[in-house]
The first five atom37 places (N, CA, C, CB, O) and aatype in JSON, in Angstrom:
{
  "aatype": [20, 20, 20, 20, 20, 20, 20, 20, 20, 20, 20, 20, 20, 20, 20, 20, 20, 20, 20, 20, 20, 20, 20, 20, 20, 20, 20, 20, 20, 20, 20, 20, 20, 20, 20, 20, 20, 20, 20, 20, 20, 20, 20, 20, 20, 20, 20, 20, 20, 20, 20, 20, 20, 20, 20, 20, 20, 20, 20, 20, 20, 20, 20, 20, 20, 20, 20, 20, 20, 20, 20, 20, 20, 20, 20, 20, 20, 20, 20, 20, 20, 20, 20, 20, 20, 20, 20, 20, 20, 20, 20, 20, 20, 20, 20, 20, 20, 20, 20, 20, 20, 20, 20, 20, 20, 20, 20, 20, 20, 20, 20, 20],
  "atom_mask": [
    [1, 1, 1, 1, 1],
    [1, 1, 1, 1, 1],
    [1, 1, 1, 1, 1],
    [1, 1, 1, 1, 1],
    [1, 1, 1, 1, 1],
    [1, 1, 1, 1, 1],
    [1, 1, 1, 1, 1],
    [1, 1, 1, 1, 1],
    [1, 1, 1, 1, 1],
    [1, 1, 1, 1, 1],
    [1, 1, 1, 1, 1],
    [1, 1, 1, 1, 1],
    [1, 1, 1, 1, 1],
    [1, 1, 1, 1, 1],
    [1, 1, 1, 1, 1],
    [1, 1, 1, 1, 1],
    [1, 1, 1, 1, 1],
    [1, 1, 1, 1, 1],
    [1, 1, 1, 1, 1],
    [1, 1, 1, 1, 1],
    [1, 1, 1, 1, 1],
    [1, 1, 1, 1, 1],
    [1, 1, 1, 1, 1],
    [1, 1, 1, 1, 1],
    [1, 1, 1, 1, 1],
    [1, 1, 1, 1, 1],
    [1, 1, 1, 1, 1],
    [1, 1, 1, 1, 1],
    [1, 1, 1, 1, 1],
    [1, 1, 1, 1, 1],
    [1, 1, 1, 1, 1],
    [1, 1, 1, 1, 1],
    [1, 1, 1, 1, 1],
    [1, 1, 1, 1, 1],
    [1, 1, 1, 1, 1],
    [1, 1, 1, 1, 1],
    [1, 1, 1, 1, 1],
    [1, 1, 1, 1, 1],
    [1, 1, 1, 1, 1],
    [1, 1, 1, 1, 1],
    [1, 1, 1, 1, 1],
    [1, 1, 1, 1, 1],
    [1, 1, 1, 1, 1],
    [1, 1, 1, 1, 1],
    [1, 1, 1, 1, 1],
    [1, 1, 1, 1, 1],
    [1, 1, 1, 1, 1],
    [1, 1, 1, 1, 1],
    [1, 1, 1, 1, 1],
    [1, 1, 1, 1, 1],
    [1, 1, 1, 1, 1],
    [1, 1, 1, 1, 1],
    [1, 1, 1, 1, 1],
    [1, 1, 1, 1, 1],
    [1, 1, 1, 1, 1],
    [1, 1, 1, 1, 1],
    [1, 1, 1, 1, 1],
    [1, 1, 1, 1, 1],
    [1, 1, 1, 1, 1],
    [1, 1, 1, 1, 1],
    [1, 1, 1, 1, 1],
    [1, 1, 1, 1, 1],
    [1, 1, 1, 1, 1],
    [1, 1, 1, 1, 1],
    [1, 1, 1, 1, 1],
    [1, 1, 1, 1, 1],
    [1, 1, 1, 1, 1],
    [1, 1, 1, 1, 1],
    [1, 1, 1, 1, 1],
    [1, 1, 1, 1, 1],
    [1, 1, 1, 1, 1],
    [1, 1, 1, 1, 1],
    [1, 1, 1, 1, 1],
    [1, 1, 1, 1, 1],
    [1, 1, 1, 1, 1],
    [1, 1, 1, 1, 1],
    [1, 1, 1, 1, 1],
    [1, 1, 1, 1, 1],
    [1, 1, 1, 1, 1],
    [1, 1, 1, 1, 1],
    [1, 1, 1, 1, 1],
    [1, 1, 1, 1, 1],
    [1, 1, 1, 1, 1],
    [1, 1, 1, 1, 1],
    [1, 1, 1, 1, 1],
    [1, 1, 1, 1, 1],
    [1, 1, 1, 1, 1],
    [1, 1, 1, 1, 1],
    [1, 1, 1, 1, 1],
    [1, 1, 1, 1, 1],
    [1, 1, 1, 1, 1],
    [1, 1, 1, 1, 1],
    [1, 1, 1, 1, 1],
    [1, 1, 1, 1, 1],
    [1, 1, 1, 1, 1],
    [1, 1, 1, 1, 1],
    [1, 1, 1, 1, 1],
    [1, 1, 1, 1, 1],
    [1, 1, 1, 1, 1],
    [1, 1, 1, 1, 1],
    [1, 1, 1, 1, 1],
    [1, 1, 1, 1, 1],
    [1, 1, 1, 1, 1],
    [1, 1, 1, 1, 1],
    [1, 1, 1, 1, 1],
    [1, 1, 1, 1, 1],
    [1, 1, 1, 1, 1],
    [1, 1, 1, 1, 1],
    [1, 1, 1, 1, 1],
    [1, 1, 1, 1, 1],
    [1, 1, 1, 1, 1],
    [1, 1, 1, 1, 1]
  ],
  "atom_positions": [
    [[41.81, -19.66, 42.84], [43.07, -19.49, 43.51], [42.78, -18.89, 44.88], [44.05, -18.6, 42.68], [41.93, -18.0, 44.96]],
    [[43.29, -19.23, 45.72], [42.81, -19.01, 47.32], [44.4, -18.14, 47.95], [42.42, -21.01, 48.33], [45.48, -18.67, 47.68]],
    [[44.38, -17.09, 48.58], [45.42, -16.84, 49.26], [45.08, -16.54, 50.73], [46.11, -15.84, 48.61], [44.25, -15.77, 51.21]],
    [[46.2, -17.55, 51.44], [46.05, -17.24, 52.98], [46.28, -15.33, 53.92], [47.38, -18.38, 53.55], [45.92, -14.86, 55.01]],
    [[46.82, -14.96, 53.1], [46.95, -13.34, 53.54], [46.41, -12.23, 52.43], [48.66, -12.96, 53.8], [47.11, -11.97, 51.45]],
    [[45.41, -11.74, 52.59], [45.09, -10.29, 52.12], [45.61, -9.17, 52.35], [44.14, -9.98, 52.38], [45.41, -8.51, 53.36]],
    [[46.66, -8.72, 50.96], [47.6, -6.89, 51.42], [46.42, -6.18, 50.61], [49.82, -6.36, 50.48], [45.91, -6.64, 49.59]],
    [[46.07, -4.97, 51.25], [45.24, -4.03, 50.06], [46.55, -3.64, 48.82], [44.47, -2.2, 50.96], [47.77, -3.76, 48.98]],
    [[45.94, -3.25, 47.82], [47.42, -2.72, 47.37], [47.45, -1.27, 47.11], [47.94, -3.42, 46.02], [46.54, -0.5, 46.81]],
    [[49.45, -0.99, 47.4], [49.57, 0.33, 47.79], [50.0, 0.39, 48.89], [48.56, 1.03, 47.75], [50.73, 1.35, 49.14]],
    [[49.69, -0.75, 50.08], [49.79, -0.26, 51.48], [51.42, 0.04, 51.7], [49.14, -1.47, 52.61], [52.02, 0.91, 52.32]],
    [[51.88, -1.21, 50.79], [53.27, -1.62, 51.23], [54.35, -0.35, 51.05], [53.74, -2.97, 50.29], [54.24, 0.46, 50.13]],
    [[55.29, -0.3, 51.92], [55.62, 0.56, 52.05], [57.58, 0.24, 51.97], [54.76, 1.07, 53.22], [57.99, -0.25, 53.02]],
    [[58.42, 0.42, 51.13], [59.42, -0.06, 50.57], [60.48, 1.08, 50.7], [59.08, -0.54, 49.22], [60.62, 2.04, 49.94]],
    [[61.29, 0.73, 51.98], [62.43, 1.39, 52.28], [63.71, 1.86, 51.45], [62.79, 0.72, 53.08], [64.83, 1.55, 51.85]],
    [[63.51, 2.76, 50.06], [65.45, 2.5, 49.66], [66.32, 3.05, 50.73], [66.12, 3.46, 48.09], [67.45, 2.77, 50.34]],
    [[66.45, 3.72, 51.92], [67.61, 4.19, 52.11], [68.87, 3.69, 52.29], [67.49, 4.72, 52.82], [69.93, 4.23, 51.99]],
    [[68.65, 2.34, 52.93], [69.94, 1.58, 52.66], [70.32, 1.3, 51.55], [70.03, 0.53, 53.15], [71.52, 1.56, 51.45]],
    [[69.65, 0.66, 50.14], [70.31, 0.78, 48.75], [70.95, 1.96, 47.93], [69.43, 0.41, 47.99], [71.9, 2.0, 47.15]],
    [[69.86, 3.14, 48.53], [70.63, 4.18, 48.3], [71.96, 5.03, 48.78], [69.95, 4.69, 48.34], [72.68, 5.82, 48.17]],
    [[71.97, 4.51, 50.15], [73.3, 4.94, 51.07], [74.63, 4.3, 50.45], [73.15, 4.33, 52.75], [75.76, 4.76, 50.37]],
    [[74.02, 2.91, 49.99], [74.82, 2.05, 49.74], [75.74, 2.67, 48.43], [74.04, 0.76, 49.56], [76.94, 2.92, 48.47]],
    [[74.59, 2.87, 46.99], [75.37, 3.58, 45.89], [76.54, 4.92, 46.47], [74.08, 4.27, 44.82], [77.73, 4.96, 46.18]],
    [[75.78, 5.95, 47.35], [76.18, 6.91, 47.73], [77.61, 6.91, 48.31], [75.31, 7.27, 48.42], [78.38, 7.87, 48.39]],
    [[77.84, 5.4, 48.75], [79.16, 5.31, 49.39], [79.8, 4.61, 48.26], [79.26, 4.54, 50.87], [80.71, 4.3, 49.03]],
    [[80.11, 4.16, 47.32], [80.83, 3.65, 46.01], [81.14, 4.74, 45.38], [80.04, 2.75, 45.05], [82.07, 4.56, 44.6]],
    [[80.64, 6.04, 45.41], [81.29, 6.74, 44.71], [82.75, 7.19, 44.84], [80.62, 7.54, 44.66], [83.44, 7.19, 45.86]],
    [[83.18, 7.7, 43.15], [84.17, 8.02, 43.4], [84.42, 9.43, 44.35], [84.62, 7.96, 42.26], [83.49, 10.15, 44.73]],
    [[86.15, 9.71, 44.72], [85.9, 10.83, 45.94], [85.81, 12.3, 44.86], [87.56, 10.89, 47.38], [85.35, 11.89, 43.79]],
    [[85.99, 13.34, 44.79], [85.65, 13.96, 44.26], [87.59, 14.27, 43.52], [84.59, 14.89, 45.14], [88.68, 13.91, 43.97]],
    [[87.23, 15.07, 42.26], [88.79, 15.14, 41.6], [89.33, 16.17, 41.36], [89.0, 14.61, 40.45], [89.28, 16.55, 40.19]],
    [[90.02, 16.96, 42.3], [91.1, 17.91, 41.94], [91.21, 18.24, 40.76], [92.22, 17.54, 42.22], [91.01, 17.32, 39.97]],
    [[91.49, 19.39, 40.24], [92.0, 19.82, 38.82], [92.66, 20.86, 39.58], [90.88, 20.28, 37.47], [92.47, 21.48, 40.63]],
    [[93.93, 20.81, 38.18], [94.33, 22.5, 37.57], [94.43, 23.12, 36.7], [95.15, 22.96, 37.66], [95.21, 22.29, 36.23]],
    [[94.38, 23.93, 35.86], [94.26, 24.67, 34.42], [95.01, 25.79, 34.6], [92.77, 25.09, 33.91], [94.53, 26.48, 35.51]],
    [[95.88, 26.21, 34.15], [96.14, 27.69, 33.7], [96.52, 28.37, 35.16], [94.65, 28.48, 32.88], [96.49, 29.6, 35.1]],
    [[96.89, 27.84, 36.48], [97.04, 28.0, 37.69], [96.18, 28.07, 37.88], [97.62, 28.68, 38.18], [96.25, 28.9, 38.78]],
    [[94.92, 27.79, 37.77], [93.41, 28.12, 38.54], [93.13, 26.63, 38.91], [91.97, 28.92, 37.4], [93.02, 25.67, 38.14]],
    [[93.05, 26.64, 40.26], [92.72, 24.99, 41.3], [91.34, 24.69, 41.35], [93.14, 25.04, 43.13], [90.66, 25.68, 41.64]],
    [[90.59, 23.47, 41.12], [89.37, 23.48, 41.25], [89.49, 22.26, 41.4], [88.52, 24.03, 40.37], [90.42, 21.58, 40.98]],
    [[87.88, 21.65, 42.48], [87.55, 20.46, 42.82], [85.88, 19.98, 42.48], [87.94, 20.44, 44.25], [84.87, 20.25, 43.12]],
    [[86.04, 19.21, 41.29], [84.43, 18.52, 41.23], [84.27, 16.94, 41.58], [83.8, 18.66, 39.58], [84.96, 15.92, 41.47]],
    [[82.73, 17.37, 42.17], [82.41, 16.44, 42.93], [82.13, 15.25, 41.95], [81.31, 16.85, 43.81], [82.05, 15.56, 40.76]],
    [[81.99, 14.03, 42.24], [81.3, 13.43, 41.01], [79.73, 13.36, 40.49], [81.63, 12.21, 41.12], [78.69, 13.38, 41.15]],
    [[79.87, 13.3, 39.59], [78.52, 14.16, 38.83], [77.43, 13.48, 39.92], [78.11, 13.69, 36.71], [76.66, 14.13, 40.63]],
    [[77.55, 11.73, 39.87], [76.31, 11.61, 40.88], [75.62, 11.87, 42.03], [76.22, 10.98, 41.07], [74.49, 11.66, 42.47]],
    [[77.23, 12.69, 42.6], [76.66, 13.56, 43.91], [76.45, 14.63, 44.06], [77.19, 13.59, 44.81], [76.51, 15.32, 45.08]],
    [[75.96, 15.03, 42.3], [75.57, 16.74, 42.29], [74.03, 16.62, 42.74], [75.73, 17.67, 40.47], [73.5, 15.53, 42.52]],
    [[73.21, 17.71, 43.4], [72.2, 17.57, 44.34], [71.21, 17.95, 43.21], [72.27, 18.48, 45.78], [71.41, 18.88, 42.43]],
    [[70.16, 17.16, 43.21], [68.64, 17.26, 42.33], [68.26, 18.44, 41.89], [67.41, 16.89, 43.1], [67.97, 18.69, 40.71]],
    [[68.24, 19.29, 42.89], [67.86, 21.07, 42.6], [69.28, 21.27, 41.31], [68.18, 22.49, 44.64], [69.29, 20.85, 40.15]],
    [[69.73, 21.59, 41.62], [70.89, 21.7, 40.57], [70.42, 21.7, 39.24], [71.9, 20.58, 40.66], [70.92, 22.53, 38.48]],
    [[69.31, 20.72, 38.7], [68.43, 20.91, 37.43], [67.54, 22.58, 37.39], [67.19, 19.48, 37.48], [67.21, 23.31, 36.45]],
    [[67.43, 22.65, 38.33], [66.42, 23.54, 38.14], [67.24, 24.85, 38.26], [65.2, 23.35, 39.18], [66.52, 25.8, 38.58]],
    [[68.3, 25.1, 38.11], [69.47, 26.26, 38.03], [69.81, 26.1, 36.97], [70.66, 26.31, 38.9], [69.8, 27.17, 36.36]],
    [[70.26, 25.0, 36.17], [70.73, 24.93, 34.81], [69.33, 24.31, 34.22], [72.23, 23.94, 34.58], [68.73, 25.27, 33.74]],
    [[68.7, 23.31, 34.08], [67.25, 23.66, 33.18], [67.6, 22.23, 32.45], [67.15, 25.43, 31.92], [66.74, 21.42, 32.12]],
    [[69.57, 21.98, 32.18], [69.28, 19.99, 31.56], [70.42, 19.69, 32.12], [69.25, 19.35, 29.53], [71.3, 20.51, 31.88]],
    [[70.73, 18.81, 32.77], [72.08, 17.98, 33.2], [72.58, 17.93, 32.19], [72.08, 16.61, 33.79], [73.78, 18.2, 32.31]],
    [[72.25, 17.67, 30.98], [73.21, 16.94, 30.08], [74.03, 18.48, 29.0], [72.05, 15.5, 28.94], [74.75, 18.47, 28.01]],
    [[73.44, 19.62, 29.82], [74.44, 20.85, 29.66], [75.36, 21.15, 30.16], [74.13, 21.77, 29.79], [75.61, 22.35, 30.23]],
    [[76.36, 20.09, 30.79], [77.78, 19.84, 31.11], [78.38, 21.13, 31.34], [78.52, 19.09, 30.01], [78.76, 21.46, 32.46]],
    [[78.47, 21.79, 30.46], [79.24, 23.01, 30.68], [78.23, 24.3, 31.92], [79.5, 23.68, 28.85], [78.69, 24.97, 32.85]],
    [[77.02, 24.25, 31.51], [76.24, 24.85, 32.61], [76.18, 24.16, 34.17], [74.84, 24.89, 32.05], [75.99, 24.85, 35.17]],
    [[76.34, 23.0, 34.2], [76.6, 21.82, 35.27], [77.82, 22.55, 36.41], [77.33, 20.17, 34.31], [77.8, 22.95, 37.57]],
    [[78.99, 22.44, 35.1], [80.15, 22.64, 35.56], [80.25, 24.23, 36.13], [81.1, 22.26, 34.44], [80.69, 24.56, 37.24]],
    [[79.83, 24.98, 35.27], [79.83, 26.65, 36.03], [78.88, 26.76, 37.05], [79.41, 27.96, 34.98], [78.97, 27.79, 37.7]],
    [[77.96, 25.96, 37.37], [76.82, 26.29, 38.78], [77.2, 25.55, 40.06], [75.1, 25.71, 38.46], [76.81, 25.87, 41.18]],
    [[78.38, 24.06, 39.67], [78.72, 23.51, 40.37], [80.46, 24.76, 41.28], [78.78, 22.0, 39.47], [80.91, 24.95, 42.41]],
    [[80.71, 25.11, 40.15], [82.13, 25.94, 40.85], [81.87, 26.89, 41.14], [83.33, 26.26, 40.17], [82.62, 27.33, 42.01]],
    [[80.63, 27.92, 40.66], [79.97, 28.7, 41.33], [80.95, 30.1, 40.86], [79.83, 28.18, 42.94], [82.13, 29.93, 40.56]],
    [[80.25, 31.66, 40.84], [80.39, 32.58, 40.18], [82.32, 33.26, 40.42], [79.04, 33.5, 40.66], [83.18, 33.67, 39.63]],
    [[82.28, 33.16, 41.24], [83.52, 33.58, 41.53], [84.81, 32.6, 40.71], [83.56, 33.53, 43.17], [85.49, 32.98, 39.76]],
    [[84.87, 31.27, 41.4], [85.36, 30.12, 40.25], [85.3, 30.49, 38.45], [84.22, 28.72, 40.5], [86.3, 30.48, 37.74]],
    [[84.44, 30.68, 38.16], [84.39, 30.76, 36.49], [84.44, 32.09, 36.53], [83.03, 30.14, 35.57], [83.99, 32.35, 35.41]],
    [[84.69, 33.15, 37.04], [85.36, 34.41, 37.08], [86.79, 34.53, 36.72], [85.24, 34.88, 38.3], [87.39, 35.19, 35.87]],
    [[87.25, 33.43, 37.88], [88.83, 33.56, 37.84], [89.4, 32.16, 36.39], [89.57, 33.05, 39.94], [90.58, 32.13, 36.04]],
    [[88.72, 31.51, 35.97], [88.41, 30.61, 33.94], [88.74, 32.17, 33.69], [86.09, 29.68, 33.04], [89.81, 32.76, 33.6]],
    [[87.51, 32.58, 33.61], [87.97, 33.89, 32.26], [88.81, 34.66, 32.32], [87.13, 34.9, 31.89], [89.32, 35.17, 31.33]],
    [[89.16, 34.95, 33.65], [90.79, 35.85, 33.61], [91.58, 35.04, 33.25], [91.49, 36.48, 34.96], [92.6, 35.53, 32.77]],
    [[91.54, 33.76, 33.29], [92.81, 33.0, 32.93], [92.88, 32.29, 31.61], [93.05, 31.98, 33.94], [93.54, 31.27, 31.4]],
    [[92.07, 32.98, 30.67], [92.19, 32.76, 29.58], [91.53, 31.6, 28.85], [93.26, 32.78, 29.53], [91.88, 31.27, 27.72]],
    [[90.14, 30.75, 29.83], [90.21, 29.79, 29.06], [89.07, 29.69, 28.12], [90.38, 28.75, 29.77], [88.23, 30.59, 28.11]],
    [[88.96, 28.57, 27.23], [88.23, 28.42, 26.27], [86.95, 27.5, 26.07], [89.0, 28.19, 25.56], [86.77, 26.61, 26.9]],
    [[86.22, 27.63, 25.22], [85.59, 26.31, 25.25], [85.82, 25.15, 24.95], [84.85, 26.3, 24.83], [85.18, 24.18, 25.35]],
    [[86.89, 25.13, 24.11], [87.64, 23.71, 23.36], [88.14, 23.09, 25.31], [89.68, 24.32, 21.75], [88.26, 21.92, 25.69]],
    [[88.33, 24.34, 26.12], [89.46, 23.71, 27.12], [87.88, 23.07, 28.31], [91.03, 25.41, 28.04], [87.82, 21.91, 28.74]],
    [[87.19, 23.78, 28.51], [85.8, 23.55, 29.29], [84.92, 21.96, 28.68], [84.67, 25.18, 28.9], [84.04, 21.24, 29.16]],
    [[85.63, 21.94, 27.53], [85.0, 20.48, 26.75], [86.19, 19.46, 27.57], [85.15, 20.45, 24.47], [85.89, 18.27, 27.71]],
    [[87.24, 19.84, 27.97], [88.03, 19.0, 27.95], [87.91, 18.54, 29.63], [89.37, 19.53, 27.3], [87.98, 17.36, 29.97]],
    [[87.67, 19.89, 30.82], [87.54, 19.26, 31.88], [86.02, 18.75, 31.67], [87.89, 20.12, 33.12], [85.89, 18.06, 32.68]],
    [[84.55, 18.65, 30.85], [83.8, 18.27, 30.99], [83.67, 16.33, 30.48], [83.17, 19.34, 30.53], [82.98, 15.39, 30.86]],
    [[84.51, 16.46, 29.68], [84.91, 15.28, 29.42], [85.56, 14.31, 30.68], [85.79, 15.51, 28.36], [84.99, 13.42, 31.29]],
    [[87.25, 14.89, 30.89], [87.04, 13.71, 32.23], [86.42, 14.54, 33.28], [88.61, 12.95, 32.96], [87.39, 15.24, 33.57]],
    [[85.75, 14.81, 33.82], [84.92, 14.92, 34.91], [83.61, 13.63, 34.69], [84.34, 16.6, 34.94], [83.16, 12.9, 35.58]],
    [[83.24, 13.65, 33.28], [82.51, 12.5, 33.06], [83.17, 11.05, 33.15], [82.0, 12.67, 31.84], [82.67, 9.99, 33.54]],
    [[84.59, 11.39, 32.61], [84.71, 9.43, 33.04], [85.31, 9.9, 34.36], [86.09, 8.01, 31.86], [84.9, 8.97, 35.06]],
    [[85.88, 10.55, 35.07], [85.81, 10.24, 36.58], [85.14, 10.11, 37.28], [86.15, 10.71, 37.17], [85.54, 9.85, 38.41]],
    [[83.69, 10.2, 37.0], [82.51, 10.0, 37.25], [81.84, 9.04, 37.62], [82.11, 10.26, 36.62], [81.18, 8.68, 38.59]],
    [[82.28, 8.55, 36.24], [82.02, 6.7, 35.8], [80.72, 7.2, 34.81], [81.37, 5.2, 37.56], [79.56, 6.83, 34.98]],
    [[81.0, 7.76, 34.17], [79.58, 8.51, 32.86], [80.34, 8.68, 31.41], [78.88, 10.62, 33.37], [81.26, 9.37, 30.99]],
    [[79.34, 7.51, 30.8], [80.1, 7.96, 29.43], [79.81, 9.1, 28.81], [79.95, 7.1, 28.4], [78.65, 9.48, 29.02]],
    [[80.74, 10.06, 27.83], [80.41, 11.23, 27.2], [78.62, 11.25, 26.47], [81.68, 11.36, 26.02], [78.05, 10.51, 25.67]],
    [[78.25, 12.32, 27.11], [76.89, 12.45, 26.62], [75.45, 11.83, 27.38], [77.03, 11.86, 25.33], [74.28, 12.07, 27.09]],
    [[76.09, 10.83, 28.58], [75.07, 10.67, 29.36], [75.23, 11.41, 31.02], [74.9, 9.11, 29.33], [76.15, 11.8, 31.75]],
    [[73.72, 11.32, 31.06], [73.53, 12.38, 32.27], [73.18, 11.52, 33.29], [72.37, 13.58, 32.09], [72.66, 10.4, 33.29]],
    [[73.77, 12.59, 34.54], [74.21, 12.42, 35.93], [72.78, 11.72, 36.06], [74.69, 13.89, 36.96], [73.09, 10.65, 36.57]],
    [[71.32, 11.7, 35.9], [70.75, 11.35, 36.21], [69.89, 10.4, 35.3], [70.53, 12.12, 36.73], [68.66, 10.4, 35.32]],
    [[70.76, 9.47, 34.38], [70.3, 8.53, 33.74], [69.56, 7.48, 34.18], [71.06, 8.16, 33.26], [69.64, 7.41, 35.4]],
    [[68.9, 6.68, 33.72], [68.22, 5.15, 34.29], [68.98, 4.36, 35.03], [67.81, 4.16, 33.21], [68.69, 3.79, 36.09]],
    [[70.68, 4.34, 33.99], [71.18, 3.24, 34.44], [72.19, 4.02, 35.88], [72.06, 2.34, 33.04], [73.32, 3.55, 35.97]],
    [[72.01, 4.56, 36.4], [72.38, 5.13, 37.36], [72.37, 4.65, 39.06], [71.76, 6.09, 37.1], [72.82, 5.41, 39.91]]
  ]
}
């Protein structure tokens, strides 16, 4: 078998930023909540930032996700306002399908 061009391999060098810009702009915008008068806004899970693992330790700890994403003061003013975990299952739930993530898969799955 004879080929007219020799690549070493490895050399090639394969741009995602446009495929990736591209996902980055399909997302959904981020979704308002309210609970118990306490206002909060999450982003969608796929535009939570990489480091973010390494503060909570597994994405797919939703509820740790959700308290590092609203940050200490936010889940300060949850516990004055009475809430629960039955209720923290419930914004972790749709935050996942507003997401576009079915229950139990993580922000940083394959099919992603």
């Amino acid at each position: 078998m004879s080929t007219t061009s020799k690549k070493n391999p490895g050399t090639e060098v394969v741009s995602l930023d446009a495929l990736v810009q591209q996902k980055r702009d399909a997302l959904p915008d981020p979704t308002n909540y309210e609970l118990f008068g306490v206002q909060f806004t999450l982003p969608p899970m796929r535009a939570i930032p990489w480091e973010l693992q390494e503060k909570v330790g597994d994405l797919n700890d939703t509820i740790g996700v959700l308290a590092e994403v609203l940050g200490k003061d936010k889940v300060r003013e949850m516990y004055k306002a009475g809430y629960q975990l039955g209720d923290l299952e419930v914004i972790a739930l749709d935050w996942q399908k507003r997401s576009g993530l079915e229950p139990g898969e993580s922000p940083a799955s394959s099919d992603s």
